[in-house]
Amino acid sequence: MNKGLYISTLEPRSGKSMIVLGLMQALLGRMAKVAYFKPISGEDNTERDNHIETIIDYFKLNSSYEESYAVTRDELINNRNSGKIGDTLEKIISKYKQLEETHDFVLVEGTDFTGESSVFEFDWNVNIAKNLGLPVLLVSSGTNKSLKEFNRNLEMAYKTFKNKDVEVLGIVANKVQEKNIDLLKREFKYLPESVEKIIVPLVDELKNPTVREIVEELDGKTIIGEEFLENLTKDFVVGAMQLPNFLKHLKQNSIVITPGDRADIILGSLQAHASSKYPGISGIVLTGGIRPEESVTNLVEGLQQIVPIISVKTGTFETTQKIGNIKSHISKGNTTKIKTSIDTFTKFVSPENFIDSMNSYKNQVITPMMFQYSLVTKAKQERKKIVLPESNDARILSATARLSKLDIVDIVLLGNKTQIETQLKELNLEINSKNVEIVDPENFNRFEEYAETFYELRKHKGVNMDVARDTMKDVSYFGTMMIYKGDADGMVSGAAHTTQHTIRPALQFVKTKPGCSIVSSVFFMCLEDRVSVFGDCAINPNPTADQLAEIAISSADSATAFGIEPKVAMLSYSSGSSGKGADVDVVREATEIVKQKRPDLKVEGPIQYDAAVDPSVGKHKMPDSEVAGQASVLIFPDLNTGNNTYKAVQRETGAIAIGPMLQGLNKPVNDLSRGCTVDDIFNTVILTAIQAQDF
């Protein structure tokens, strides 16, 4: 079941707040624990976001203000300008997931379009919704737009979300003139039946300010009627003429603007308010900083029906201009506006079907950021200790510092402690001794025990104790022995050593799992909208049919372990039965072996890459296949093809390649490329820690 919904808009002042309030009320009527989350706080670093405070206060939510947003607008802009936008997205995902884990549902509100770049802001909302894996409710305002302009903008926004694989569950056409509602309904031809279509007319009570908003905007002082400041205003009238003529211009819920010394207008307005012959007013604004005489004030206070009377310093003309330009908003204490918003939502929106469609929605998109977050989350579930033999490499130390700061795993660095600490200082890096241990192999208090163990394991190969001691001085062998002895849970190496140097010790005495005859590898290829498993792209040059089948089965199991449904494509230059030749025959045979050994797996082969991953090509070439067009595990026929393909995909698409992760060993040992980045090391350590949870 889906646990969230993203409310996004196309422009400022769309009426999004009314939708959020109404939905929150409806959700709380069906679920016990609902959270509100606004990824980007609308204020700067010194002020609190009014809407976050309003939602939390009115609905008495159990989440705090700090839990309800990720970054401020200032932080977002600073990170964007300094090239750290990924840090912002990572924080948003983390904060959202924390709420998701402790609540039945999370209502997420997008940005308010009050920044300097509406294009950036719209794209950013698409990006956030996609990376949170949430469906979207799209809100647009009809204010000051032609029917053509309104519909064109909404259609463009809908298709942008869909093209980015973000599901739009519904659209809200808000603030629509009554006369245009039927016209607009006929224009929604581009929307499928499944998309909820909601039209909300323009509501004056939500458009116009309360008396309190006028007081705040004009820095006014309340003379009488503090308890009535939440009165809604509908219009304003200036009391500059004689009372008989003035009374003709009064309208229901209008605000009266008059100089402070016009006792006749003040008293006449109040009398009209009490009379059944005239419309009621919302309040009186006295201009020029002039207050009425005490006798007038006493008379007013004695009336049974009063309205708020406020005094402002500005003149009548300036005051009128300012009141006319006030943009009303919903605030924490404005219960009248809040209730009006909820009532409006209830009147024009039927949330039952919409909430059901939210709950039944299942996200099919996995972004790189989502996958990386899931890896960190999995690693935290069961803490593991990973040994890193190559402590003299600056990249290893940088990754260690990052892992230490996040406190995800425990790290063992192999090497001379003084040298490592000196290098850390030179690199301006900090590590925490609580989660990072430095071990010098030659001065390790159990070095002799390690050497004796190696001797016992390899004496049948002619190894004596002298050779065993020399071998244990090699960091790759020492690190592997730590795993074998249970002093560490996994090892990551290869930044400064060859693949053979990294995995040879593991093959010699850690050995392969029961039922596995070979060690193979996979890369997790994090594409824009999905994560695919590529195997084998690092170890086996020319696997036989049996080996290829084993690689496919191991890769499918790895996919499952990391939350990816395995749909296995056995790749070749031919699809189906059309191709001939030794190379395609090996793939065909391997596919049959997989089907025999693991009938539970969805597997197709031989199949070409485009038919495996492109739905239209897959449907055309292999229409009856459960895998074609939607493969998640891609098995390459040989190392030459696999290694070149993963690098081509990585470079040409900008995909993040996490790995290689080795499969088939009794304990997790993973190999880095010598050109690896700090991110590669970080990700591989996390992968290794997760692998270790299964041993």
XYZ file of C-alpha atoms in Angstrom:
695
model
C 0.000 0.000 0.000
C 1.195 3.475 -0.840
C 1.833 5.644 2.227
C 2.091 9.127 0.765
C 0.823 11.737 -1.675
C 2.619 14.742 -3.160
C 0.616 17.968 -3.650
C 2.213 20.046 -6.397
C 1.218 23.258 -8.138
C 2.091 25.234 -11.255
C 2.207 28.733 -9.830
C 1.986 30.789 -6.642
C -1.368 31.377 -4.940
C -3.004 28.355 -6.537
C -5.096 27.540 -3.457
C -2.922 24.534 -2.648
C -3.320 25.205 1.088
C -7.065 24.612 0.892
C -6.458 21.227 -0.753
C -3.886 20.244 1.876
C -6.207 21.206 4.749
C -9.163 19.364 3.252
C -7.164 16.227 2.482
C -5.602 16.190 5.926
C -9.064 16.334 7.495
C -10.284 13.500 5.245
C -7.218 11.331 5.901
C -7.438 11.760 9.662
C -11.014 10.528 9.406
C -9.738 7.229 8.025
C -6.278 6.716 9.540
C -4.935 7.018 13.065
C -1.505 8.514 12.369
C -1.120 10.977 9.506
C 1.976 13.169 9.116
C 2.510 16.370 7.165
C 5.792 17.013 5.349
C 6.965 20.050 3.410
C 10.374 19.227 1.854
C 11.298 22.884 1.286
C 10.322 25.304 4.039
C 8.903 28.461 2.494
C 10.811 30.837 4.770
C 14.477 31.687 5.240
C 16.791 30.367 7.925
C 15.579 32.861 10.558
C 11.783 32.456 10.266
C 9.401 29.567 10.727
C 7.116 28.420 7.941
C 3.585 29.616 8.650
C 1.860 26.752 6.845
C 3.839 24.032 8.630
C 2.897 25.579 11.974
C -0.747 25.938 10.871
C -1.146 22.273 9.902
C 0.626 20.910 12.988
C -1.285 23.191 15.371
C -4.777 22.862 13.914
C -4.734 19.070 13.509
C -2.690 18.466 16.695
C -0.218 16.259 14.819
C 2.307 14.291 16.865
C 5.236 15.228 14.605
C 7.308 18.290 15.464
C 8.035 21.349 13.336
C 11.634 20.188 12.777
C 10.452 16.761 11.581
C 8.042 18.335 9.106
C 10.560 19.859 6.688
C 13.992 18.999 5.278
C 15.667 22.252 4.193
C 14.789 25.936 3.988
C 14.540 27.814 0.711
C 17.842 29.549 1.517
C 19.582 26.190 1.997
C 18.167 24.870 -1.268
C 19.436 27.879 -3.229
C 22.853 27.768 -1.557
C 23.239 24.058 -2.284
C 22.149 24.561 -5.871
C 24.644 27.381 -6.397
C 27.486 25.386 -4.819
C 26.792 22.196 -6.776
C 25.483 20.256 -3.748
C 21.907 19.750 -4.893
C 22.288 16.002 -4.353
C 22.825 16.629 -0.636
C 19.476 18.405 -0.492
C 17.674 15.516 -2.176
C 19.358 12.993 0.106
C 18.188 14.923 3.174
C 14.630 15.196 1.832
C 14.414 11.438 1.269
C 15.842 10.716 4.710
C 13.435 13.047 6.540
C 10.431 11.728 4.575
C 11.343 8.099 5.263
C 11.549 8.793 8.994
C 7.940 10.010 8.958
C 6.829 7.184 6.673
C 8.186 4.576 9.097
C 6.202 5.933 12.055
C 2.917 6.961 10.408
C 0.091 5.407 8.430
C 0.280 8.113 5.768
C 2.340 11.201 4.906
C 0.807 14.164 3.084
C 3.609 16.002 1.268
C 3.225 19.615 0.142
C 5.414 20.950 -2.658
C 6.985 24.380 -2.914
C 5.045 27.654 -3.059
C 6.615 29.245 -6.162
C 7.805 32.290 -4.273
C 11.430 31.969 -5.388
C 13.324 33.578 -8.217
C 12.942 30.755 -10.752
C 9.573 29.139 -11.386
C 11.074 26.772 -13.997
C 13.595 25.442 -11.479
C 10.862 25.182 -8.855
C 8.524 23.151 -11.096
C 11.330 20.782 -12.139
C 12.363 20.453 -8.521
C 8.847 19.362 -7.521
C 8.889 16.716 -10.255
C 12.287 15.547 -9.020
C 11.241 15.327 -5.370
C 8.018 13.426 -6.132
C 9.942 10.985 -8.314
C 12.643 10.334 -5.723
C 10.106 9.865 -2.942
C 8.228 7.424 -5.174
C 4.948 9.250 -4.597
C 1.912 9.828 -6.804
C 0.928 13.449 -7.376
C -2.159 15.601 -7.022
C -1.653 18.553 -9.377
C -3.228 21.912 -8.420
C -3.608 24.865 -10.790
C -5.347 28.232 -10.450
C -7.692 29.694 -13.025
C -7.137 33.271 -11.839
C -6.308 35.759 -14.643
C -6.095 33.022 -17.307
C -8.015 32.339 -20.459
C -9.553 28.889 -20.824
C -6.981 28.024 -23.482
C -4.035 29.188 -21.376
C -5.272 27.416 -18.263
C -5.855 24.107 -20.022
C -2.613 24.275 -22.011
C -0.514 24.866 -18.885
C -2.232 22.074 -16.986
C -1.819 19.612 -19.849
C 1.867 20.484 -20.172
C 2.401 19.966 -16.437
C 0.532 16.642 -16.460
C 2.586 15.298 -19.357
C 5.859 16.488 -17.772
C 5.149 14.452 -14.648
C 4.091 11.420 -16.690
C 7.166 11.619 -18.942
C 9.319 11.537 -15.806
C 7.487 8.374 -14.632
C 5.609 10.201 -11.872
C 2.010 9.041 -11.598
C -0.620 11.814 -11.509
C -3.637 10.504 -9.589
C -5.681 13.655 -9.926
C -5.803 17.268 -11.021
C -7.468 20.188 -9.232
C -8.627 23.112 -11.334
C -8.939 25.716 -8.586
C -10.408 29.241 -8.430
C -12.461 28.721 -11.592
C -15.246 31.174 -12.441
C -18.670 29.499 -12.142
C -19.493 30.273 -15.779
C -16.382 28.398 -16.973
C -16.814 25.143 -15.061
C -18.769 23.289 -17.763
C -16.449 24.622 -20.469
C -13.426 23.386 -18.575
C -14.858 19.905 -18.056
C -15.054 19.434 -21.812
C -11.372 20.325 -22.186
C -9.987 17.439 -20.115
C -9.785 15.066 -23.088
C -6.048 14.451 -22.615
C -6.623 12.972 -19.149
C -7.338 9.224 -18.851
C -10.402 7.987 -16.952
C -8.245 6.898 -14.022
C -7.183 10.477 -13.255
C -9.496 12.200 -10.767
C -10.745 15.526 -12.175
C -11.661 18.092 -9.530
C -12.959 21.601 -10.241
C -13.292 24.108 -7.398
C -14.897 27.509 -8.101
C -13.500 30.815 -6.883
C -14.589 31.326 -3.254
C -14.610 34.926 -2.038
C -14.244 33.905 1.599
C -10.849 32.389 0.793
C -9.739 35.158 -1.535
C -10.340 38.106 0.786
C -8.372 38.935 3.959
C -9.624 38.791 7.527
C -9.549 41.900 9.693
C -6.541 40.423 11.510
C -4.618 40.238 8.223
C -5.411 43.899 7.599
C -4.136 44.791 11.074
C -0.907 42.884 10.488
C -0.345 44.227 6.978
C -0.945 47.885 7.994
C 0.723 47.600 11.421
C -2.546 48.784 12.959
C -3.693 49.003 16.568
C -6.969 47.441 17.710
C -9.143 49.906 19.653
C -12.262 47.771 20.138
C -13.305 44.222 19.192
C -10.110 42.178 19.558
C -12.249 39.036 19.749
C -13.695 39.683 16.264
C -10.442 40.052 14.301
C -11.084 36.778 12.446
C -14.059 38.369 10.665
C -13.805 37.748 6.929
C -13.965 40.772 4.630
C -15.590 40.752 1.233
C -15.208 44.329 0.024
C -14.201 47.749 1.290
C -15.933 51.113 1.247
C -14.419 54.544 1.932
C -16.361 56.840 4.266
C -15.465 60.248 2.770
C -18.941 61.493 1.854
C -21.894 62.516 4.029
C -23.512 59.719 6.026
C -26.781 59.444 3.993
C -24.855 58.918 0.755
C -22.264 56.687 2.423
C -24.896 54.244 3.701
C -26.001 53.572 0.124
C -22.576 52.018 -0.635
C -22.426 49.516 2.200
C -22.173 45.834 1.204
C -22.276 42.620 3.212
C -18.995 41.945 5.099
C -17.361 45.106 3.776
C -14.581 46.857 5.681
C -15.225 50.571 6.300
C -12.231 52.910 5.767
C -12.621 56.428 7.187
C -10.573 59.118 8.952
C -10.467 58.706 12.717
C -12.336 61.952 13.379
C -15.448 60.993 11.375
C -17.646 60.076 14.329
C -20.726 60.197 12.101
C -19.361 57.484 9.761
C -18.190 55.331 12.697
C -21.503 55.464 14.543
C -23.572 55.252 11.346
C -21.674 52.147 10.219
C -22.177 50.441 13.568
C -25.871 51.309 13.606
C -26.253 49.969 10.062
C -24.493 46.769 11.177
C -27.084 46.308 13.934
C -30.016 47.178 11.663
C -31.975 44.551 9.753
C -32.322 47.081 6.919
C -28.601 47.234 6.098
C -25.866 44.661 5.438
C -23.485 43.715 8.247
C -19.906 44.969 8.097
C -16.656 43.185 9.055
C -14.816 46.060 10.690
C -13.774 49.719 10.619
C -10.322 51.062 9.767
C -9.584 54.559 11.085
C -6.907 56.375 9.062
C -4.423 59.166 9.719
C -3.480 57.925 13.185
C -6.515 59.784 14.600
C -8.542 58.129 17.350
C -12.164 59.031 18.095
C -13.077 61.203 21.080
C -13.476 59.370 24.400
C -17.224 60.075 24.376
C -17.548 58.322 21.023
C -15.474 55.357 22.216
C -17.656 55.009 25.324
C -20.777 55.054 23.179
C -19.395 52.337 20.906
C -18.365 50.119 23.824
C -21.922 50.238 25.126
C -23.425 48.858 21.937
C -24.641 45.252 21.921
C -23.308 44.479 18.449
C -19.807 45.693 17.659
C -17.130 44.976 15.090
C -13.348 45.410 15.355
C -12.240 49.012 15.060
C -8.569 49.528 14.250
C -6.378 52.598 13.888
C -3.605 52.992 11.277
C -1.094 55.765 10.719
C -1.443 55.984 6.928
C -3.853 58.302 5.124
C -7.137 57.184 3.630
C -5.863 56.884 0.041
C -2.724 54.942 0.987
C -4.665 52.715 3.374
C -7.206 51.883 0.677
C -4.431 50.986 -1.771
C -2.724 48.728 0.737
C -5.917 46.904 1.708
C -6.727 46.370 -1.965
C -3.318 44.758 -2.513
C -3.421 42.360 0.452
C -2.989 38.740 -0.614
C -4.886 36.694 1.903
C -3.271 33.586 3.388
C -4.103 30.969 5.958
C -2.265 31.324 9.250
C -1.980 29.405 12.502
C -4.569 31.344 14.505
C -6.967 31.982 11.633
C -9.469 29.246 12.473
C -12.217 30.928 10.433
C -10.127 30.699 7.249
C -9.041 27.153 8.074
C -12.600 25.958 8.607
C -13.776 27.763 5.467
C -11.032 25.983 3.501
C -12.028 22.586 4.860
C -15.725 23.292 4.215
C -14.936 24.340 0.643
C -12.930 21.157 0.068
C -15.734 19.024 1.510
C -18.305 20.735 -0.698
C -16.493 20.349 -4.008
C -14.238 17.323 -3.517
C -15.292 13.720 -2.860
C -12.146 12.291 -1.304
C -13.288 8.676 -0.811
C -12.448 7.384 -4.296
C -9.375 9.536 -4.427
C -8.009 8.215 -1.121
C -8.693 4.648 -2.248
C -6.701 5.242 -5.431
C -3.845 6.694 -3.327
C -3.765 3.613 -1.126
C -3.812 1.172 -4.049
C -1.045 2.976 -5.930
C 2.222 1.028 -6.208
C 5.346 2.857 -7.279
C 7.209 1.171 -10.154
C 10.104 3.632 -10.331
C 13.385 3.295 -8.440
C 15.678 6.299 -8.809
C 19.404 6.155 -8.001
C 18.832 8.275 -4.900
C 16.011 5.994 -3.711
C 18.160 2.908 -4.197
C 21.139 4.405 -2.394
C 18.918 5.448 0.488
C 17.498 1.911 0.700
C 21.045 0.535 0.859
C 21.944 2.756 3.806
C 18.684 1.813 5.535
C 19.349 -1.918 5.067
C 22.925 -1.584 6.298
C 21.721 0.111 9.502
C 19.334 -2.732 10.313
C 22.160 -5.081 11.367
C 25.501 -3.431 12.011
C 28.537 -5.126 10.433
C 32.317 -4.683 10.507
C 34.112 -4.241 7.181
C 37.882 -4.393 6.749
C 39.654 -2.058 4.310
C 43.236 -3.192 3.625
C 44.329 -0.198 1.500
C 44.610 2.502 4.165
C 47.424 4.296 2.322
C 44.962 5.376 -0.390
C 43.426 8.838 0.122
C 40.138 7.705 -1.438
C 39.815 4.909 1.102
C 40.402 7.326 3.958
C 37.875 9.828 2.565
C 35.220 7.116 2.269
C 36.065 5.926 5.791
C 35.591 9.430 7.191
C 32.199 9.683 5.507
C 31.110 6.256 6.785
C 32.355 7.112 10.261
C 30.361 10.346 10.309
C 27.159 8.595 9.227
C 27.822 5.759 11.729
C 26.431 3.070 9.430
C 29.068 0.327 9.789
C 32.216 -0.393 11.761
C 35.468 -0.101 9.784
C 38.849 -1.760 10.235
C 41.747 0.015 8.513
C 44.868 -2.081 8.023
C 48.236 -0.340 8.310
C 50.580 1.606 10.528
C 48.542 3.702 12.960
C 50.930 6.662 13.035
C 51.100 6.845 9.242
C 47.320 6.607 8.896
C 46.695 9.329 11.481
C 49.279 11.587 9.804
C 47.639 11.130 6.413
C 44.182 11.797 7.874
C 45.461 15.058 9.319
C 47.036 16.059 5.984
C 43.723 15.363 4.223
C 41.785 17.268 6.919
C 39.670 14.185 7.633
C 38.202 13.038 10.938
C 37.277 9.528 12.043
C 35.585 8.334 15.205
C 37.498 5.744 17.206
C 34.158 4.262 18.284
C 33.432 2.981 14.780
C 36.862 2.934 13.099
C 39.639 0.612 14.306
C 43.212 0.742 13.021
C 45.030 -2.622 12.970
C 48.714 -3.058 12.093
C 49.012 -6.669 10.809
C 52.633 -7.187 11.854
C 52.013 -5.894 15.394
C 48.634 -7.555 15.830
C 48.493 -9.546 19.087
C 46.974 -12.543 17.304
C 49.270 -12.472 14.290
C 50.806 -15.851 15.156
C 47.347 -17.399 15.508
C 46.427 -16.116 12.045
C 49.630 -17.555 10.566
C 49.022 -20.947 12.177
C 45.466 -21.030 10.857
C 46.684 -20.282 7.345
C 49.340 -22.979 7.696
C 46.723 -25.586 8.678
C 44.472 -24.594 5.783
C 47.209 -24.622 3.146
C 49.851 -27.122 4.346
C 48.543 -29.668 1.855
C 49.749 -27.208 -0.798
C 53.293 -27.189 0.611
C 52.906 -24.097 2.830
C 55.157 -24.091 5.941
C 55.065 -21.725 8.921
C 57.643 -19.318 7.499
C 55.607 -18.957 4.306
C 52.448 -18.591 6.379
C 53.952 -15.743 8.405
C 55.172 -13.957 5.269
C 51.784 -14.399 3.641
C 49.947 -12.932 6.633
C 51.978 -9.733 6.249
C 50.115 -9.168 2.971
C 47.110 -6.947 3.758
C 44.798 -8.824 1.377
C 45.530 -12.147 3.062
C 45.405 -10.621 6.542
C 42.047 -8.917 5.848
C 40.607 -12.122 4.417
C 41.790 -14.043 7.489
C 40.006 -11.530 9.722
C 36.797 -12.493 7.958
C 37.559 -16.201 8.157
C 38.212 -15.945 11.900
C 35.058 -13.885 12.511
C 36.943 -10.725 13.498
C 35.326 -8.870 10.576
C 32.234 -9.509 8.496
C 33.460 -8.523 5.030
C 36.296 -6.962 3.066
C 36.540 -4.353 0.329
C 39.771 -3.957 -1.634
C 41.079 -3.315 -5.143
C 41.655 0.455 -5.167
C 45.394 -0.237 -5.258
C 45.463 -3.990 -6.001
C 44.447 -6.165 -8.927
C 41.240 -8.198 -8.910
C 43.279 -11.380 -8.641
C 45.188 -10.067 -5.632
C 41.900 -9.191 -3.930
C 39.985 -12.430 -4.461
C 42.803 -15.033 -4.526
C 42.966 -15.326 -0.700
C 39.201 -15.791 -0.523
C 39.326 -18.542 -3.148
C 42.149 -20.272 -1.280
C 40.553 -20.615 2.140
C 37.179 -18.843 2.411
C 35.973 -20.899 -0.580
C 32.668 -20.788 -2.438
C 29.215 -21.423 -1.027
C 27.727 -24.932 -1.180
C 26.151 -25.354 -4.620
C 28.323 -22.628 -6.183
C 31.212 -23.659 -8.384
C 32.354 -20.176 -9.427
C 32.633 -16.647 -8.119
C 30.863 -14.102 -10.297
C 29.963 -10.425 -10.039
C 27.131 -7.974 -10.565
C 26.837 -4.226 -10.952
C 23.748 -2.389 -9.760
C 23.147 0.045 -12.609
C 21.160 2.993 -11.239
C 19.409 4.468 -14.277
C 17.081 7.471 -14.199
C 13.924 5.494 -13.414
C 15.056 1.998 -12.446
C 17.880 -0.112 -11.070
C 19.094 -2.997 -13.232
C 21.434 -5.806 -12.247
C 24.243 -6.483 -14.752
C 26.222 -9.729 -14.515
C 28.933 -10.866 -14.981
C 30.946 -7.775 -15.915
C 34.148 -8.264 -13.907
C 35.263 -11.867 -13.297
C 34.562 -14.669 -15.807
C 35.930 -14.192 -19.363
C 34.116 -16.986 -21.239
C 31.653 -18.866 -19.043
C 30.270 -22.237 -20.112
C 26.525 -22.851 -20.306
C 26.537 -24.295 -16.768
C 28.554 -21.346 -15.452
C 26.347 -18.839 -17.247
C 23.284 -20.440 -15.665
C 24.913 -20.259 -12.245
C 25.742 -16.573 -12.794
C 22.104 -15.925 -13.729
C 20.757 -17.680 -10.626
C 23.225 -15.927 -8.299
C 22.410 -12.564 -9.897
C 18.661 -13.141 -9.521
C 19.151 -13.962 -5.839
C 21.272 -10.830 -5.404
C 18.519 -8.747 -7.001
C 15.943 -10.205 -4.613
C 18.198 -9.533 -1.620
C 18.322 -5.860 -2.572
C 14.604 -5.395 -3.163
C 14.557 -5.782 -6.954
C 12.090 -8.245 -8.490
C 14.235 -10.503 -10.704
C 13.197 -10.760 -14.344
C 16.196 -12.396 -15.962
C 17.284 -11.719 -19.559
C 19.961 -14.033 -20.975
C 21.499 -11.663 -23.514
C 22.706 -12.548 -26.984
C 22.887 -11.058 -30.464
C 19.667 -12.895 -31.296
C 16.191 -13.078 -29.774
C 14.219 -16.283 -29.481
C 14.863 -19.177 -31.849
C 15.968 -17.199 -34.900
C 19.722 -17.062 -34.216
C 22.236 -19.797 -35.037
C 25.824 -20.354 -33.972
C 27.935 -21.505 -31.038
C 27.666 -18.252 -29.080
C 23.883 -18.100 -29.143
C 23.605 -21.860 -28.502
C 25.514 -21.449 -25.204
C 23.015 -18.803 -24.070
C 20.074 -20.948 -25.153
C 21.436 -23.939 -23.226
C 22.148 -21.804 -20.149
C 18.558 -20.512 -20.209
C 17.190 -24.057 -20.173
C 19.449 -24.959 -17.235
C 18.139 -21.978 -15.261
C 14.536 -23.009 -15.988
C 15.242 -26.555 -14.786
C 17.124 -25.548 -11.616
C 14.938 -22.582 -10.692
C 11.439 -22.888 -12.159
C 10.357 -20.058 -9.825
C 12.408 -17.491 -11.779
C 11.117 -15.486 -14.712
C 13.825 -15.949 -17.336
C 14.033 -15.335 -21.087
C 16.813 -16.152 -23.501
C 18.420 -15.759 -25.811
C 17.237 -12.163 -26.100
C 18.768 -8.948 -27.434
C 19.408 -6.005 -25.131
C 16.819 -3.712 -26.735
C 14.128 -6.391 -26.591
C 14.986 -7.004 -22.943
C 14.659 -3.392 -21.719
C 12.441 -1.526 -24.211
C 8.716 -2.369 -23.751
C 7.762 -1.554 -27.350
C 10.613 -3.613 -28.862
C 10.036 -6.450 -26.404
C 6.328 -6.609 -27.203
C 7.075 -6.669 -30.926
C 9.800 -9.324 -30.843
C 8.548 -11.539 -28.003
C 4.896 -10.654 -27.298
C 4.232 -13.590 -24.948
C 7.285 -13.095 -22.736
C 7.062 -12.152 -19.041
C 10.566 -10.675 -19.268
C 10.862 -8.947 -22.644
C 10.730 -5.163 -22.284
C 10.899 -5.264 -18.487
C 14.061 -7.197 -17.608
C 15.690 -6.208 -14.319
C 18.564 -8.735 -14.353
C 20.682 -8.745 -17.506
C 23.160 -11.590 -17.959
C 25.896 -11.029 -20.542
C 27.337 -13.972 -22.480
C 30.984 -13.093 -21.770
C 33.209 -10.637 -19.922
C 34.106 -8.672 -23.040
C 30.453 -7.879 -23.752
C 29.482 -7.280 -20.125
C 32.379 -5.033 -19.155
C 32.104 -2.865 -22.261
C 28.318 -2.609 -21.997
C 28.214 -1.534 -18.368
C 30.838 1.128 -19.014
C 29.042 2.351 -22.136
C 25.723 2.611 -20.282
C 27.423 4.350 -17.375
C 29.191 6.941 -19.534
C 26.448 7.613 -22.079
C 23.470 7.792 -19.704
C 25.118 9.138 -16.555
C 23.972 6.041 -14.676
C 25.539 5.284 -11.295
C 27.253 1.879 -11.373
C 27.457 0.367 -7.883
C 29.821 -2.599 -7.726
C 31.157 -4.975 -8.698
C 29.648 -7.085 -5.951
C 31.056 -10.602 -5.870
C 28.708 -13.579 -5.597
C 29.277 -17.164 -4.590
C 31.781 -16.815 -1.715
C 31.206 -18.107 1.817
C 32.018 -14.627 3.149
C 31.580 -11.272 1.377
C 34.733 -9.965 -0.316
C 34.308 -7.224 -2.911
C 36.662 -5.830 -5.480
C 37.073 -2.164 -6.422
C 38.408 -0.914 -9.720
C 41.696 0.954 -9.464
C 39.951 3.989 -10.950
C 37.222 3.977 -8.292
C 35.872 7.146 -6.712
C 35.124 7.858 -3.062
C 31.433 7.295 -3.837
C 32.264 3.901 -5.370
C 34.099 2.866 -2.211
C 31.311 4.165 0.028
C 28.647 2.269 -1.930
C 30.670 -0.942 -2.103
C 31.253 -0.940 1.662
C 27.503 -0.562 2.187
C 26.799 -3.410 -0.268
C 29.294 -5.611 1.538
C 27.734 -4.863 4.916
C 24.301 -5.845 3.574
C 25.715 -9.056 2.057
C 27.247 -9.900 5.433
C 23.792 -9.859 7.034
C 22.995 -13.137 5.244
C 26.015 -15.022 6.632
